Tab-separated table of C-alpha atoms in Angstrom:
chain	number	residue	atom	x	y	z
A	1	MET	CA	0.000	0.000	0.000
A	2	ARG	CA	2.097	2.866	-1.343
A	3	THR	CA	1.547	6.382	0.000
A	4	LEU	CA	2.670	9.285	-2.173
A	5	THR	CA	4.135	12.131	-0.154
A	6	THR	CA	6.025	14.160	-2.785
A	7	THR	CA	4.889	16.101	-5.818
A	8	GLU	CA	7.313	14.109	-7.967
A	9	GLU	CA	5.758	10.778	-6.934
A	10	LEU	CA	2.262	12.085	-7.634
A	11	ALA	CA	3.320	13.479	-11.023
A	12	ALA	CA	4.797	10.104	-12.032
A	13	PHE	CA	1.609	8.260	-11.069
A	14	CYS	CA	-0.625	10.763	-12.875
A	15	GLU	CA	1.546	10.525	-15.991
A	16	GLU	CA	1.010	6.758	-15.995
A	17	ALA	CA	-2.737	7.265	-15.457
A	18	LYS	CA	-2.923	9.413	-18.611
A	19	HIS	CA	-2.247	6.303	-20.687
A	20	GLY	CA	-5.269	4.413	-19.326
A	21	PRO	CA	-9.008	4.727	-20.048
A	22	TYR	CA	-9.986	5.725	-16.499
A	23	VAL	CA	-8.838	6.306	-12.935
A	24	THR	CA	-10.956	5.765	-9.828
A	25	VAL	CA	-10.873	8.499	-7.169
A	26	ASP	CA	-12.011	8.961	-3.578
A	27	THR	CA	-11.145	11.269	-0.686
A	28	GLU	CA	-11.106	11.293	3.078
A	29	PHE	CA	-11.699	14.621	4.792
A	30	LEU	CA	-12.793	16.398	7.959
A	31	ARG	CA	-15.239	19.286	8.230
A	32	GLU	CA	-16.531	19.183	11.789
A	33	ARG	CA	-14.288	22.078	12.882
A	34	THR	CA	-14.123	24.097	9.654
A	35	TYR	CA	-16.473	25.746	7.153
A	36	TYR	CA	-14.687	24.205	4.192
A	37	ALA	CA	-13.753	20.536	4.244
A	38	ARG	CA	-10.126	19.785	5.102
A	39	LEU	CA	-8.704	17.315	2.595
A	40	CYS	CA	-6.758	14.612	4.447
A	41	LEU	CA	-6.269	11.828	1.898
A	42	VAL	CA	-6.816	11.086	-1.779
A	43	GLN	CA	-7.124	7.524	-3.072
A	44	LEU	CA	-6.418	6.694	-6.729
A	45	ALA	CA	-6.502	3.415	-8.652
A	46	LEU	CA	-5.603	2.519	-12.221
A	47	PRO	CA	-7.676	-0.100	-14.107
A	48	GLU	CA	-7.565	-3.726	-12.939
A	49	GLY	CA	-3.985	-4.928	-12.752
A	50	GLY	CA	-2.662	-1.394	-12.269
A	51	GLU	CA	-1.497	0.245	-9.076
A	52	ALA	CA	-3.694	1.753	-6.375
A	53	VAL	CA	-2.129	4.464	-4.208
A	54	LEU	CA	-2.803	6.826	-1.350
A	55	VAL	CA	-1.921	10.504	-1.756
A	56	ASP	CA	-1.138	12.427	1.426
A	57	PRO	CA	-2.007	16.137	0.938
A	58	LEU	CA	-0.931	16.833	4.536
A	59	SER	CA	2.678	16.007	3.615
A	60	GLY	CA	3.052	19.326	1.805
A	61	LEU	CA	2.985	18.017	-1.775
A	62	SER	CA	1.264	19.962	-4.562
A	63	LEU	CA	-1.902	18.520	-6.064
A	64	GLU	CA	-1.279	20.243	-9.412
A	65	PRO	CA	-0.344	16.944	-11.163
A	66	LEU	CA	-3.702	15.540	-10.052
A	67	TYR	CA	-5.565	18.615	-11.268
A	68	ASP	CA	-3.769	18.268	-14.613
A	69	LEU	CA	-5.012	14.675	-14.810
A	70	PHE	CA	-8.524	15.834	-13.928
A	71	VAL	CA	-8.758	18.014	-17.037
A	72	ASN	CA	-7.285	15.369	-19.375
A	73	PRO	CA	-10.190	14.606	-21.755
A	74	LYS	CA	-8.961	11.093	-22.563
A	75	VAL	CA	-9.192	9.716	-19.015
A	76	VAL	CA	-12.535	9.179	-17.284
A	77	LYS	CA	-12.467	10.141	-13.610
A	78	VAL	CA	-14.634	7.701	-11.640
A	79	PHE	CA	-16.164	8.585	-8.245
A	80	HIS	CA	-18.971	7.243	-6.074
A	81	ALA	CA	-21.348	9.909	-4.685
A	82	ALA	CA	-18.997	12.576	-5.991
A	83	ARG	CA	-20.603	15.758	-4.695
A	84	GLN	CA	-18.511	16.295	-1.554
A	85	ASP	CA	-15.314	15.214	-3.317
A	86	LEU	CA	-15.957	17.639	-6.171
A	87	GLU	CA	-16.670	20.470	-3.751
A	88	ILE	CA	-13.254	19.932	-2.146
A	89	PHE	CA	-11.400	19.973	-5.466
A	90	PHE	CA	-13.362	23.009	-6.663
A	91	VAL	CA	-12.602	24.976	-3.483
A	92	GLU	CA	-8.960	23.849	-3.265
A	93	GLY	CA	-7.990	23.834	-6.945
A	94	ASN	CA	-10.814	25.565	-8.824
A	95	VAL	CA	-11.102	22.493	-11.035
A	96	PHE	CA	-13.717	19.874	-11.922
A	97	PRO	CA	-12.780	16.390	-13.170
A	98	GLU	CA	-13.784	15.966	-16.830
A	99	PRO	CA	-14.982	13.594	-18.126
A	100	LEU	CA	-16.700	12.510	-14.924
A	101	PHE	CA	-18.493	9.274	-14.000
A	102	ASP	CA	-20.427	8.884	-10.737
A	103	THR	CA	-21.281	5.265	-9.951
A	104	GLN	CA	-24.078	6.272	-7.573
A	105	VAL	CA	-25.857	8.186	-10.322
A	106	ALA	CA	-25.190	5.415	-12.844
A	107	ALA	CA	-26.477	2.766	-10.438
A	108	MET	CA	-29.769	4.641	-9.979
A	109	VAL	CA	-30.176	4.867	-13.739
A	110	CYS	CA	-29.410	1.143	-13.989
A	111	GLY	CA	-32.161	0.169	-11.551
A	112	PHE	CA	-30.270	-0.232	-8.260
A	113	GLY	CA	-32.648	2.069	-6.389
A	114	GLU	CA	-32.419	5.574	-4.977
A	115	GLN	CA	-29.161	6.894	-3.454
A	116	VAL	CA	-27.597	3.433	-3.524
A	117	GLY	CA	-24.605	3.115	-1.188
A	118	TYR	CA	-21.093	2.035	-2.125
A	119	GLU	CA	-21.226	-0.971	0.190
A	120	THR	CA	-24.338	-2.251	-1.606
A	121	LEU	CA	-22.657	-1.992	-5.000
A	122	VAL	CA	-19.523	-3.721	-3.697
A	123	ARG	CA	-21.681	-6.590	-2.483
A	124	LYS	CA	-23.956	-6.855	-5.537
A	125	ILE	CA	-21.509	-6.118	-8.357
A	126	ALA	CA	-17.985	-6.764	-7.049
A	127	LYS	CA	-19.191	-9.744	-4.963
A	128	ALA	CA	-17.066	-8.599	-2.047
A	129	SER	CA	-17.497	-7.148	1.428
A	130	LEU	CA	-16.051	-4.067	3.108
A	131	ASP	CA	-14.227	-3.862	6.412
A	132	LYS	CA	-16.022	-0.961	8.111
A	133	THR	CA	-13.891	-0.787	11.275
A	134	SER	CA	-12.128	2.407	10.111
A	135	ARG	CA	-15.261	4.172	8.847
A	136	PHE	CA	-15.310	6.698	11.697
A	137	THR	CA	-11.759	7.867	12.107
A	138	ASP	CA	-9.702	11.046	12.300
A	139	TRP	CA	-8.054	11.100	8.889
A	140	SER	CA	-5.863	14.053	9.831
A	141	ARG	CA	-3.820	12.059	12.342
A	142	ARG	CA	-0.503	10.581	11.265
A	143	PRO	CA	0.764	7.958	10.855
A	144	LEU	CA	-2.175	6.119	9.332
A	145	SER	CA	-2.596	2.546	10.498
A	146	GLU	CA	-2.499	-0.383	8.101
A	147	ALA	CA	-6.218	-0.908	8.737
A	148	GLN	CA	-6.955	2.694	7.774
A	149	LYS	CA	-4.917	2.398	4.587
A	150	LYS	CA	-6.646	-0.852	3.649
A	151	TYR	CA	-10.072	0.682	4.276
A	152	ALA	CA	-9.247	3.772	2.219
A	153	LEU	CA	-7.883	1.808	-0.748
A	154	ALA	CA	-10.976	-0.428	-0.834
A	155	ASP	CA	-12.952	2.673	-1.791
A	156	VAL	CA	-11.164	2.814	-5.149
A	157	THR	CA	-10.159	-0.787	-5.891
A	158	HIS	CA	-13.703	-2.215	-5.840
A	159	LEU	CA	-14.813	0.887	-7.716
A	160	ARG	CA	-12.986	-0.398	-10.805
A	161	VAL	CA	-15.215	-3.451	-11.100
A	162	ILE	CA	-18.336	-1.410	-10.364
A	163	TYR	CA	-17.486	1.219	-12.980
A	164	GLU	CA	-16.796	-1.309	-15.743
A	165	TYR	CA	-20.059	-3.152	-15.022
A	166	LEU	CA	-22.205	0.000	-14.929
A	167	ALA	CA	-20.538	1.541	-17.986
A	168	ALA	CA	-21.321	-1.633	-19.936
A	169	GLU	CA	-24.949	-1.599	-18.731
A	170	LEU	CA	-25.388	2.025	-19.759
A	171	GLU	CA	-23.993	1.323	-23.204
A	172	LYS	CA	-26.254	-1.705	-23.557
A	173	THR	CA	-29.374	0.290	-22.629
A	174	ASN	CA	-28.266	3.464	-24.421
A	175	ARG	CA	-28.611	5.518	-21.240
A	176	GLU	CA	-25.200	7.223	-21.178
A	177	LYS	CA	-26.813	10.589	-21.898
A	178	TRP	CA	-29.117	10.138	-18.885
A	179	VAL	CA	-26.057	10.039	-16.627
A	180	ARG	CA	-24.433	12.965	-18.416
A	181	GLU	CA	-27.545	15.059	-17.787
A	182	GLU	CA	-27.547	14.163	-14.095
A	183	LEU	CA	-23.861	15.042	-13.737
A	184	GLN	CA	-24.232	18.542	-15.158
A	185	VAL	CA	-25.299	19.911	-11.786
A	186	LEU	CA	-22.207	18.364	-10.144
A	187	THR	CA	-19.855	20.296	-12.414
A	188	ASP	CA	-21.697	23.604	-12.052
A	189	PRO	CA	-19.807	26.030	-9.751
A	190	ALA	CA	-23.154	27.392	-8.512
A	191	THR	CA	-23.743	24.031	-6.804
A	192	TYR	CA	-20.915	24.722	-4.358
A	193	VAL	CA	-20.932	28.500	-3.932
A	194	VAL	CA	-22.961	29.633	-0.924
A	195	ASN	CA	-23.979	33.257	-1.385
A	196	PRO	CA	-24.328	34.882	2.071
A	197	SER	CA	-27.309	36.915	0.848
A	198	GLU	CA	-29.129	33.625	0.104
A	199	ALA	CA	-28.181	31.887	3.366
A	200	TRP	CA	-31.459	32.867	5.073
A	201	LYS	CA	-33.352	30.405	2.869
A	202	ARG	CA	-31.739	27.526	4.780
A	203	VAL	CA	-33.172	28.713	8.101
A	204	LYS	CA	-36.499	27.064	8.922
A	205	THR	CA	-39.031	29.492	10.369
A	206	ARG	CA	-42.783	29.450	10.884
A	207	THR	CA	-43.052	33.242	10.804
A	208	HIS	CA	-43.318	34.639	7.278
A	209	SER	CA	-43.800	38.344	7.965
A	210	GLY	CA	-41.585	40.555	5.825
A	211	LYS	CA	-40.014	42.384	8.775
A	212	PHE	CA	-39.106	39.160	10.547
A	213	LEU	CA	-37.683	37.614	7.365
A	214	ALA	CA	-35.575	40.742	6.822
A	215	LEU	CA	-34.010	40.177	10.246
A	216	VAL	CA	-33.415	36.500	9.463
A	217	GLN	CA	-31.850	37.455	6.122
A	218	GLU	CA	-29.421	40.012	7.556
A	219	LEU	CA	-28.421	37.852	10.531
A	220	ALA	CA	-27.858	34.822	8.258
A	221	ARG	CA	-25.888	36.988	5.813
A	222	PHE	CA	-23.542	38.152	8.583
A	223	ARG	CA	-23.134	34.638	10.006
A	224	GLU	CA	-22.312	33.097	6.632
A	225	SER	CA	-19.806	35.819	5.706
A	226	TYR	CA	-18.128	35.579	9.119
A	227	ALA	CA	-17.909	31.769	8.964
A	228	GLN	CA	-16.539	31.763	5.415
A	229	ALA	CA	-13.901	34.410	6.151
A	230	ARG	CA	-12.605	32.537	9.195
A	231	ASN	CA	-13.219	28.992	7.902
A	232	ILE	CA	-15.287	27.942	10.903
A	233	PRO	CA	-18.656	26.116	10.979
A	234	ARG	CA	-21.608	28.513	10.889
A	235	ASN	CA	-22.975	26.955	14.100
A	236	ARG	CA	-19.795	28.081	15.867
A	237	VAL	CA	-20.875	31.668	15.209
A	238	PHE	CA	-24.435	31.098	16.422
A	239	LYS	CA	-26.980	28.360	15.812
A	240	ASP	CA	-30.262	28.671	13.947
A	241	GLU	CA	-32.181	28.684	17.211
A	242	ALA	CA	-30.174	31.657	18.434
A	243	LEU	CA	-30.633	33.404	15.072
A	244	LEU	CA	-34.405	33.099	15.363
A	245	GLU	CA	-34.297	34.336	18.951
A	246	LEU	CA	-32.306	37.399	17.823
A	247	ALA	CA	-34.776	38.030	14.980
A	248	SER	CA	-37.578	38.011	17.552
A	249	THR	CA	-35.922	40.123	20.271
A	250	ARG	CA	-34.153	42.602	17.903
A	251	PRO	CA	-31.277	43.529	20.247
A	252	GLY	CA	-29.935	47.071	19.926
A	253	THR	CA	-27.047	46.978	22.402
A	254	GLU	CA	-24.525	44.518	23.842
A	255	GLU	CA	-26.532	44.661	27.058
A	256	ASP	CA	-29.514	43.333	25.098
A	257	LEU	CA	-27.298	40.550	23.729
A	258	SER	CA	-26.257	39.562	27.250
A	259	ARG	CA	-29.872	38.574	27.892
A	260	ALA	CA	-30.096	36.254	24.877
A	261	ARG	CA	-30.708	32.743	26.192
A	262	LEU	CA	-29.401	30.798	23.177
A	263	LEU	CA	-26.415	32.909	22.173
A	264	LEU	CA	-22.943	31.532	22.925
A	265	ARG	CA	-21.018	33.573	25.489
A	266	GLU	CA	-18.281	34.552	23.016
A	267	ALA	CA	-20.936	35.881	20.614
A	268	ARG	CA	-22.194	38.459	23.129
A	269	ARG	CA	-19.199	40.719	22.677
A	270	GLY	CA	-16.470	41.596	20.204
A	271	GLU	CA	-16.718	41.094	16.431
A	272	ILE	CA	-19.691	38.740	16.481
A	273	ALA	CA	-21.712	41.018	18.756
A	274	ALA	CA	-20.902	43.999	16.540
A	275	GLY	CA	-21.936	42.030	13.463
A	276	ILE	CA	-25.230	40.995	15.037
A	277	LEU	CA	-26.122	44.546	16.042
A	278	THR	CA	-25.205	45.872	12.579
A	279	ALA	CA	-27.351	43.180	10.950
A	280	VAL	CA	-30.352	43.962	13.161
A	281	LYS	CA	-29.996	47.679	12.435
A	282	ALA	CA	-29.769	47.029	8.652
A	283	ALA	CA	-32.927	44.902	8.749
A	284	GLN	CA	-34.897	47.483	10.717
A	285	GLU	CA	-33.908	50.215	8.262
A	286	MET	CA	-34.743	48.097	5.202
A	287	PRO	CA	-37.591	49.491	3.058
A	288	ALA	CA	-40.645	47.220	3.021
A	289	GLU	CA	-40.402	46.726	-0.751
A	290	HIS	CA	-36.990	45.071	-0.240
A	291	TYR	CA	-38.205	42.514	2.303
A	292	PRO	CA	-37.389	38.918	1.305
A	293	LYS	CA	-40.279	36.643	0.420
A	294	ILE	CA	-40.670	32.915	0.804
A	295	GLU	CA	-41.504	31.211	-2.466
A	296	LYS	CA	-44.957	29.692	-2.628
A	297	GLY	CA	-44.707	26.010	-1.723
A	298	ASN	CA	-46.649	23.207	-3.328
A	299	ASP	CA	-48.935	23.157	-0.304
A	300	LYS	CA	-50.223	26.568	-1.466
A	301	LEU	CA	-50.849	25.449	-5.044
A	302	GLN	CA	-54.278	24.594	-6.384
A	303	VAL	CA	-53.569	20.887	-6.837
A	304	ASN	CA	-56.104	18.703	-8.638
A	305	PRO	CA	-56.034	15.692	-6.256
A	306	ALA	CA	-57.548	13.238	-8.752
A	307	LEU	CA	-54.978	14.191	-11.382
A	308	ALA	CA	-52.166	13.939	-8.840
A	309	ASP	CA	-53.283	10.389	-7.992
A	310	LEU	CA	-53.336	9.436	-11.674
A	311	LEU	CA	-49.838	10.862	-12.114
A	312	ARG	CA	-48.619	8.710	-9.224
A	313	VAL	CA	-50.020	5.600	-10.909
A	314	LEU	CA	-48.413	6.615	-14.198
A	315	LEU	CA	-45.062	7.239	-12.498
A	316	LYS	CA	-45.114	3.833	-10.829
A	317	ALA	CA	-45.854	2.119	-14.140
A	318	LYS	CA	-43.200	4.091	-16.020
A	319	SER	CA	-40.504	3.584	-13.370
A	320	GLU	CA	-41.121	-0.159	-13.291
A	321	ASN	CA	-41.022	-0.352	-17.063
A	322	ALA	CA	-37.726	1.581	-17.192
A	323	ALA	CA	-36.269	-0.116	-14.081
A	324	VAL	CA	-35.451	3.272	-12.549
A	325	ALA	CA	-36.235	4.465	-9.011
A	326	GLN	CA	-39.435	6.537	-8.909
A	327	LYS	CA	-37.864	9.366	-6.914
A	328	LEU	CA	-35.084	9.731	-9.467
A	329	ILE	CA	-37.732	10.508	-12.095
A	330	ALA	CA	-40.096	12.640	-10.013
A	331	THR	CA	-40.846	13.376	-6.363
A	332	ALA	CA	-44.296	13.592	-4.784
A	333	SER	CA	-43.819	17.361	-4.740
A	334	ASP	CA	-43.107	17.315	-8.493
A	335	LEU	CA	-46.332	15.420	-9.158
A	336	ASP	CA	-48.385	17.880	-7.115
A	337	ALA	CA	-46.803	20.786	-8.988
A	338	ILE	CA	-47.594	19.203	-12.356
A	339	ALA	CA	-51.166	18.541	-11.225
A	340	ALA	CA	-51.411	22.222	-10.270
A	341	GLY	CA	-50.379	23.326	-13.748
A	342	LYS	CA	-46.687	24.084	-13.233
A	343	ARG	CA	-44.459	23.075	-16.146
A	344	ASP	CA	-40.962	24.244	-15.195
A	345	ILE	CA	-40.304	20.917	-13.478
A	346	MET	CA	-37.246	18.656	-13.869
A	347	ALA	CA	-39.543	15.642	-14.300
A	348	LEU	CA	-40.743	17.162	-17.576
A	349	LYS	CA	-37.264	17.759	-19.011
A	350	GLY	CA	-34.414	15.799	-20.580
A	351	TRP	CA	-34.411	12.028	-20.238
A	352	ARG	CA	-37.221	12.255	-17.684
A	353	HIS	CA	-39.434	13.729	-20.404
A	354	GLU	CA	-38.790	10.632	-22.525
A	355	VAL	CA	-39.477	8.192	-19.703
A	356	PHE	CA	-42.353	9.940	-17.936
A	357	GLY	CA	-42.844	13.628	-18.733
A	358	ALA	CA	-44.302	13.325	-22.220
A	359	ASP	CA	-47.068	10.973	-21.104
A	360	ALA	CA	-47.593	12.992	-17.902
A	361	LEU	CA	-48.402	16.050	-20.009
A	362	ARG	CA	-50.667	14.001	-22.288
A	363	LEU	CA	-52.482	12.717	-19.187
A	364	CYS	CA	-52.933	16.303	-17.933
A	365	ASN	CA	-54.328	17.311	-21.332
A	366	GLY	CA	-56.834	14.437	-21.401
A	367	GLU	CA	-55.155	12.789	-24.371
A	368	ILE	CA	-54.483	9.437	-22.658
A	369	GLY	CA	-55.987	7.276	-19.961
A	370	LEU	CA	-54.696	4.425	-17.807
A	371	ALA	CA	-55.926	0.844	-18.039
A	372	VAL	CA	-55.201	-2.150	-15.836
A	373	LYS	CA	-54.257	-5.368	-17.636
A	374	GLY	CA	-53.470	-8.129	-15.182
A	375	GLN	CA	-50.715	-6.838	-12.938
A	376	ARG	CA	-49.750	-4.042	-15.335
A	377	VAL	CA	-50.916	-0.488	-15.862
A	378	GLU	CA	-50.878	0.579	-19.495
A	379	VAL	CA	-51.323	3.877	-21.291
A	380	VAL	CA	-54.410	4.060	-23.513
A	381	ASN	CA	-54.898	6.727	-26.196
A	382	LEU	CA	-58.207	8.508	-25.921
A	383	PRO	CA	-60.263	9.488	-28.998
């Protein structure tokens, strides 16, 4: 189990990888004490018969050779559940692996169910089992034990077999473009950039008055900016519960902050206290026409319940016929939105339109009906 600790070693491995059709990739990281994930280990494996290595970013090496490999168009970069890995590489190196293959996405398209886990694919496709004893570990500590190294490498060695199987299935069913569509969001920088002015939308509140939401918006904006600038978790600044308390009490002085029940002691003075008071003041001075508004949810839509039920039956029939998880095609919320007349829905676009969306629209327009034949539900054209 070779660990690469110099830029020269990494460059040599990546140069060899450029001559193969793909490389499998995984990472180990920590983010409990930071805003951005701290990359602790990168695992790489060449196709079956080739070497699998560990890359130690904590040793001081440069990851530039890896980033150069990531943008090589001739080598497919294979991940499982790539989102968090891609976020790390985007933040650290401003790069996305291209071309990209995510075995979790591919497995859903190939009928393995929704959000299928790596362990399940190892068992079903690679016919192997994983040693999970090192699953919860501090990957920043050195030296790594042999058990940790073995666990980490298993995340890329079994991935080779899984990738080759799924790639063949996609080619056989002509669904490669389905996966490419799903991966577009993973290589969009907007997926990973948190705009402080939008952070308020993540705070759950039952009060929807404009004035209150303005306070939530400004407090969340300050918290997000402060956490990003200092690379600390947003909850270390103050938690959502404390944010909502501040939005309700509207403190104007540090003395007011000292009476906040849910605010951490260190947030009642200094930079955080000043930021809170500035945010509250900005919200109270905000013109009413600039108040944020919560988008109308599907529970506020005029949903035709009978049509929604028919769409659910159609979805079940279509998902079974295509051997694709229902929730990958459309969620219950999507169906309600369609039944309420909304059309800017993912379930009506791209490959989903082919599998489900086209007939869903025909059903809404009264052009088709549904008939039961034995155990099957079939689409029937109406005159």
